[in-house]
PDB file of C-alpha atoms in Angstrom:
ATOM      1  CA  UNK A1276    -103.571  38.693-100.574  1.00  0.00           C
ATOM      2  CA  UNK A1277    -101.989  40.670 -97.582  1.00  0.00           C
ATOM      3  CA  UNK A1278    -102.513  44.088 -96.916  1.00  0.00           C
ATOM      4  CA  UNK A1279    -100.011  45.872 -98.228  1.00  0.00           C
ATOM      5  CA  UNK A1280     -98.270  49.811 -97.024  1.00  0.00           C
ATOM      6  CA  UNK A1281     -95.849  51.027 -99.161  1.00  0.00           C
ATOM      7  CA  UNK A1282     -93.890  54.194 -97.171  1.00  0.00           C
ATOM      8  CA  UNK A1283     -92.325  56.750 -98.982  1.00  0.00           C
ATOM      9  CA  UNK A1284     -89.808  58.473 -97.363  1.00  0.00           C
ATOM     10  CA  UNK A1285     -86.822  60.043 -99.289  1.00  0.00           C
ATOM     11  CA  UNK A1286     -87.130  63.059-101.727  1.00  0.00           C
ATOM     12  CA  UNK A1287     -88.362  62.330-105.127  1.00  0.00           C
ATOM     13  CA  UNK A1288     -85.067  62.951-107.262  1.00  0.00           C
ATOM     14  CA  UNK A1289     -81.921  62.455-105.558  1.00  0.00           C
ATOM     15  CA  UNK A1290     -81.821  58.403-106.235  1.00  0.00           C
ATOM     16  CA  UNK A1291     -84.712  56.196-108.102  1.00  0.00           C
ATOM     17  CA  UNK A1292     -86.421  55.077-104.687  1.00  0.00           C
ATOM     18  CA  UNK A1293     -89.954  56.643-105.698  1.00  0.00           C
ATOM     19  CA  UNK A1294     -90.330  56.151-109.076  1.00  0.00           C
ATOM     20  CA  UNK A1295     -89.309  52.703-108.047  1.00  0.00           C
ATOM     21  CA  UNK A1296     -92.299  52.413-105.421  1.00  0.00           C
ATOM     22  CA  UNK A1297     -94.339  53.921-107.524  1.00  0.00           C
ATOM     23  CA  UNK A1298     -93.626  51.506-109.825  1.00  0.00           C
ATOM     24  CA  UNK A1299     -93.961  48.820-107.569  1.00  0.00           C
ATOM     25  CA  UNK A1300     -97.640  50.072-106.404  1.00  0.00           C
ATOM     26  CA  UNK A1301     -99.017  49.582-110.026  1.00  0.00           C
ATOM     27  CA  UNK A1302     -97.545  46.328-110.306  1.00  0.00           C
ATOM     28  CA  UNK A1303     -98.418  45.112-107.304  1.00  0.00           C
ATOM     29  CA  UNK A1304    -102.351  46.588-107.568  1.00  0.00           C
ATOM     30  CA  UNK A1305    -103.330  44.161-109.877  1.00  0.00           C
ATOM     31  CA  UNK A1306    -102.473  41.668-107.633  1.00  0.00           C
ATOM     32  CA  UNK A1307    -103.982  42.869-103.655  1.00  0.00           C
ATOM     33  CA  UNK A1308    -107.080  44.041-102.737  1.00  0.00           C
ATOM     34  CA  UNK A1309    -106.132  46.516-100.473  1.00  0.00           C
ATOM     35  CA  UNK A1310    -102.805  49.038-100.819  1.00  0.00           C
ATOM     36  CA  UNK A1311    -101.625  52.137 -98.604  1.00  0.00           C
ATOM     37  CA  UNK A1312     -99.338  54.749 -99.486  1.00  0.00           C
ATOM     38  CA  UNK A1313     -97.926  56.356 -96.086  1.00  0.00           C
ATOM     39  CA  UNK A1314     -95.437  59.250 -97.203  1.00  0.00           C
ATOM     40  CA  UNK A1315     -92.643  60.249 -94.290  1.00  0.00           C
ATOM     41  CA  UNK A1316     -89.892  62.137 -94.120  1.00  0.00           C
ATOM     42  CA  UNK A1317     -88.361  63.613 -96.892  1.00  0.00           C
ATOM     43  CA  UNK A1318     -90.997  60.829 -98.501  1.00  0.00           C
ATOM     44  CA  UNK A1319     -93.608  63.667 -98.420  1.00  0.00           C
ATOM     45  CA  UNK A1320     -91.999  66.181-101.376  1.00  0.00           C
ATOM     46  CA  UNK A1321     -93.318  63.259-103.833  1.00  0.00           C
ATOM     47  CA  UNK A1322     -96.677  64.777-102.790  1.00  0.00           C
ATOM     48  CA  UNK A1323     -95.854  68.649-104.647  1.00  0.00           C
ATOM     49  CA  UNK A1324     -96.796  69.517-108.137  1.00  0.00           C
ATOM     50  CA  UNK A1325     -95.000  72.384-110.096  1.00  0.00           C
ATOM     51  CA  UNK A1326     -91.594  70.051-110.090  1.00  0.00           C
ATOM     52  CA  UNK A1327     -89.068  70.460-111.925  1.00  0.00           C
ATOM     53  CA  UNK A1328     -86.606  67.370-111.342  1.00  0.00           C
ATOM     54  CA  UNK A1329     -85.680  67.976-116.020  1.00  0.00           C
ATOM     55  CA  UNK A1330     -83.387  70.383-114.722  1.00  0.00           C
ATOM     56  CA  UNK A1331     -81.107  68.354-113.146  1.00  0.00           C
ATOM     57  CA  UNK A1332     -82.343  65.375-116.193  1.00  0.00           C
ATOM     58  CA  UNK A1333     -84.142  63.683-114.465  1.00  0.00           C
ATOM     59  CA  UNK A1334     -87.505  62.009-115.283  1.00  0.00           C
ATOM     60  CA  UNK A1335     -90.183  63.780-114.039  1.00  0.00           C
ATOM     61  CA  UNK A1336     -92.762  60.792-112.670  1.00  0.00           C
ATOM     62  CA  UNK A1337     -94.980  62.342-109.546  1.00  0.00           C
ATOM     63  CA  UNK A1338     -98.066  63.242-112.045  1.00  0.00           C
ATOM     64  CA  UNK A1339     -98.791  59.495-112.163  1.00  0.00           C
ATOM     65  CA  UNK A1340     -99.249  58.994-108.254  1.00  0.00           C
ATOM     66  CA  UNK A1341    -102.135  61.167-110.161  1.00  0.00           C
ATOM     67  CA  UNK A1342    -103.607  57.965-111.946  1.00  0.00           C
ATOM     68  CA  UNK A1343    -103.560  55.836-108.371  1.00  0.00           C
ATOM     69  CA  UNK A1344    -106.993  56.103-107.479  1.00  0.00           C
ATOM     70  CA  UNK A1345    -107.770  54.484-111.179  1.00  0.00           C
ATOM     71  CA  UNK A1346    -106.317  51.455-110.006  1.00  0.00           C
ATOM     72  CA  UNK A1347    -108.444  51.377-106.686  1.00  0.00           C
ATOM     73  CA  UNK A1348    -106.064  52.573-104.603  1.00  0.00           C
ATOM     74  CA  UNK A1349    -108.248  54.910-102.546  1.00  0.00           C
ATOM     75  CA  UNK A1350    -105.515  55.021 -99.047  1.00  0.00           C
ATOM     76  CA  UNK A1351    -103.427  57.706 -98.822  1.00  0.00           C
ATOM     77  CA  UNK A1352    -101.657  58.950 -95.261  1.00  0.00           C
ATOM     78  CA  UNK A1353     -98.779  61.465 -94.599  1.00  0.00           C
ATOM     79  CA  UNK A1354     -96.904  62.698 -91.397  1.00  0.00           C
ATOM     80  CA  UNK A1355     -97.806  65.992 -90.245  1.00  0.00           C
ATOM     81  CA  UNK A1356     -94.925  66.027 -88.430  1.00  0.00           C
ATOM     82  CA  UNK A1357     -93.192  65.626 -91.494  1.00  0.00           C
ATOM     83  CA  UNK A1358     -95.429  68.242 -93.244  1.00  0.00           C
ATOM     84  CA  UNK A1359     -94.316  71.270 -90.173  1.00  0.00           C
ATOM     85  CA  UNK A1360     -90.859  69.625 -90.517  1.00  0.00           C
ATOM     86  CA  UNK A1361     -90.312  70.881 -94.031  1.00  0.00           C
ATOM     87  CA  UNK A1362     -92.595  74.033 -93.631  1.00  0.00           C
ATOM     88  CA  UNK A1363     -95.103  72.627 -96.304  1.00  0.00           C
ATOM     89  CA  UNK A1364     -98.582  72.204 -94.607  1.00  0.00           C
ATOM     90  CA  UNK A1365    -101.481  70.118 -95.994  1.00  0.00           C
ATOM     91  CA  UNK A1366    -103.296  72.087 -99.114  1.00  0.00           C
ATOM     92  CA  UNK A1367     -99.371  71.934-100.951  1.00  0.00           C
ATOM     93  CA  UNK A1368    -100.384  68.352-101.225  1.00  0.00           C
ATOM     94  CA  UNK A1369    -101.816  68.922-103.756  1.00  0.00           C
ATOM     95  CA  UNK A1370    -101.118  65.449-106.399  1.00  0.00           C
ATOM     96  CA  UNK A1371    -103.337  63.279-104.268  1.00  0.00           C
ATOM     97  CA  UNK A1372    -106.458  63.085-102.325  1.00  0.00           C
ATOM     98  CA  UNK A1373    -104.191  62.536 -97.993  1.00  0.00           C
ATOM     99  CA  UNK A1374    -105.002  61.942 -94.994  1.00  0.00           C
ATOM    100  CA  UNK A1375    -103.271  64.563 -92.939  1.00  0.00           C
ATOM    101  CA  UNK A1376    -102.382  61.866 -89.477  1.00  0.00           C
ATOM    102  CA  UNK A1377     -99.871  62.468 -86.452  1.00  0.00           C
ATOM    103  CA  UNK A1378     -96.921  59.838 -86.530  1.00  0.00           C
ATOM    104  CA  UNK A1379     -98.756  57.814 -83.576  1.00  0.00           C
ATOM    105  CA  UNK A1380    -101.985  57.723 -85.341  1.00  0.00           C
ATOM    106  CA  UNK A1381     -99.566  56.917 -88.232  1.00  0.00           C
ATOM    107  CA  UNK A1382     -97.896  53.933 -86.853  1.00  0.00           C
ATOM    108  CA  UNK A1383    -101.332  52.525 -86.014  1.00  0.00           C
ATOM    109  CA  UNK A1384    -102.090  52.633 -89.187  1.00  0.00           C
ATOM    110  CA  UNK A1385     -99.556  51.218 -90.711  1.00  0.00           C
ATOM    111  CA  UNK A1386     -99.692  47.891 -87.927  1.00  0.00           C
ATOM    112  CA  UNK A1387    -102.670  46.838 -89.711  1.00  0.00           C
ATOM    113  CA  UNK A1388    -101.656  45.733 -92.783  1.00  0.00           C
ATOM    114  CA  UNK A1389     -99.668  42.636 -93.388  1.00  0.00           C
ATOM    115  CA  UNK A1390     -96.535  43.955 -95.381  1.00  0.00           C
ATOM    116  CA  UNK A1391     -94.637  47.129 -95.317  1.00  0.00           C
ATOM    117  CA  UNK A1392     -92.339  48.069 -98.144  1.00  0.00           C
ATOM    118  CA  UNK A1393     -90.399  50.930 -97.753  1.00  0.00           C
ATOM    119  CA  UNK A1394     -88.930  53.289-100.420  1.00  0.00           C
TER     120      UNK A1394
END
């Protein structure tokens, strides 16, 4: 099966892209041996715990990212520049054990995947 990368580029609760992306990751994990998640732009907000989406009548799915290692998904990358632009640090991304990468390193890593799906 192809190596598949999922790129999360949108904030978690303004639309359903993040939740749908997470559902797709979990579904595809049964069919593919190597999956990776990349968090760029506003997608870095997917990695922050302590969010309260119930205030806007939205479902809190962020903690579900934490079970991905149980699905044998072990590659999680976040863009250092995206974190810095939003005033965040790697220590704040406590939902998953991410590897912080420069934009150039992130592009190189993405180039190693056969398919790239963006949410």
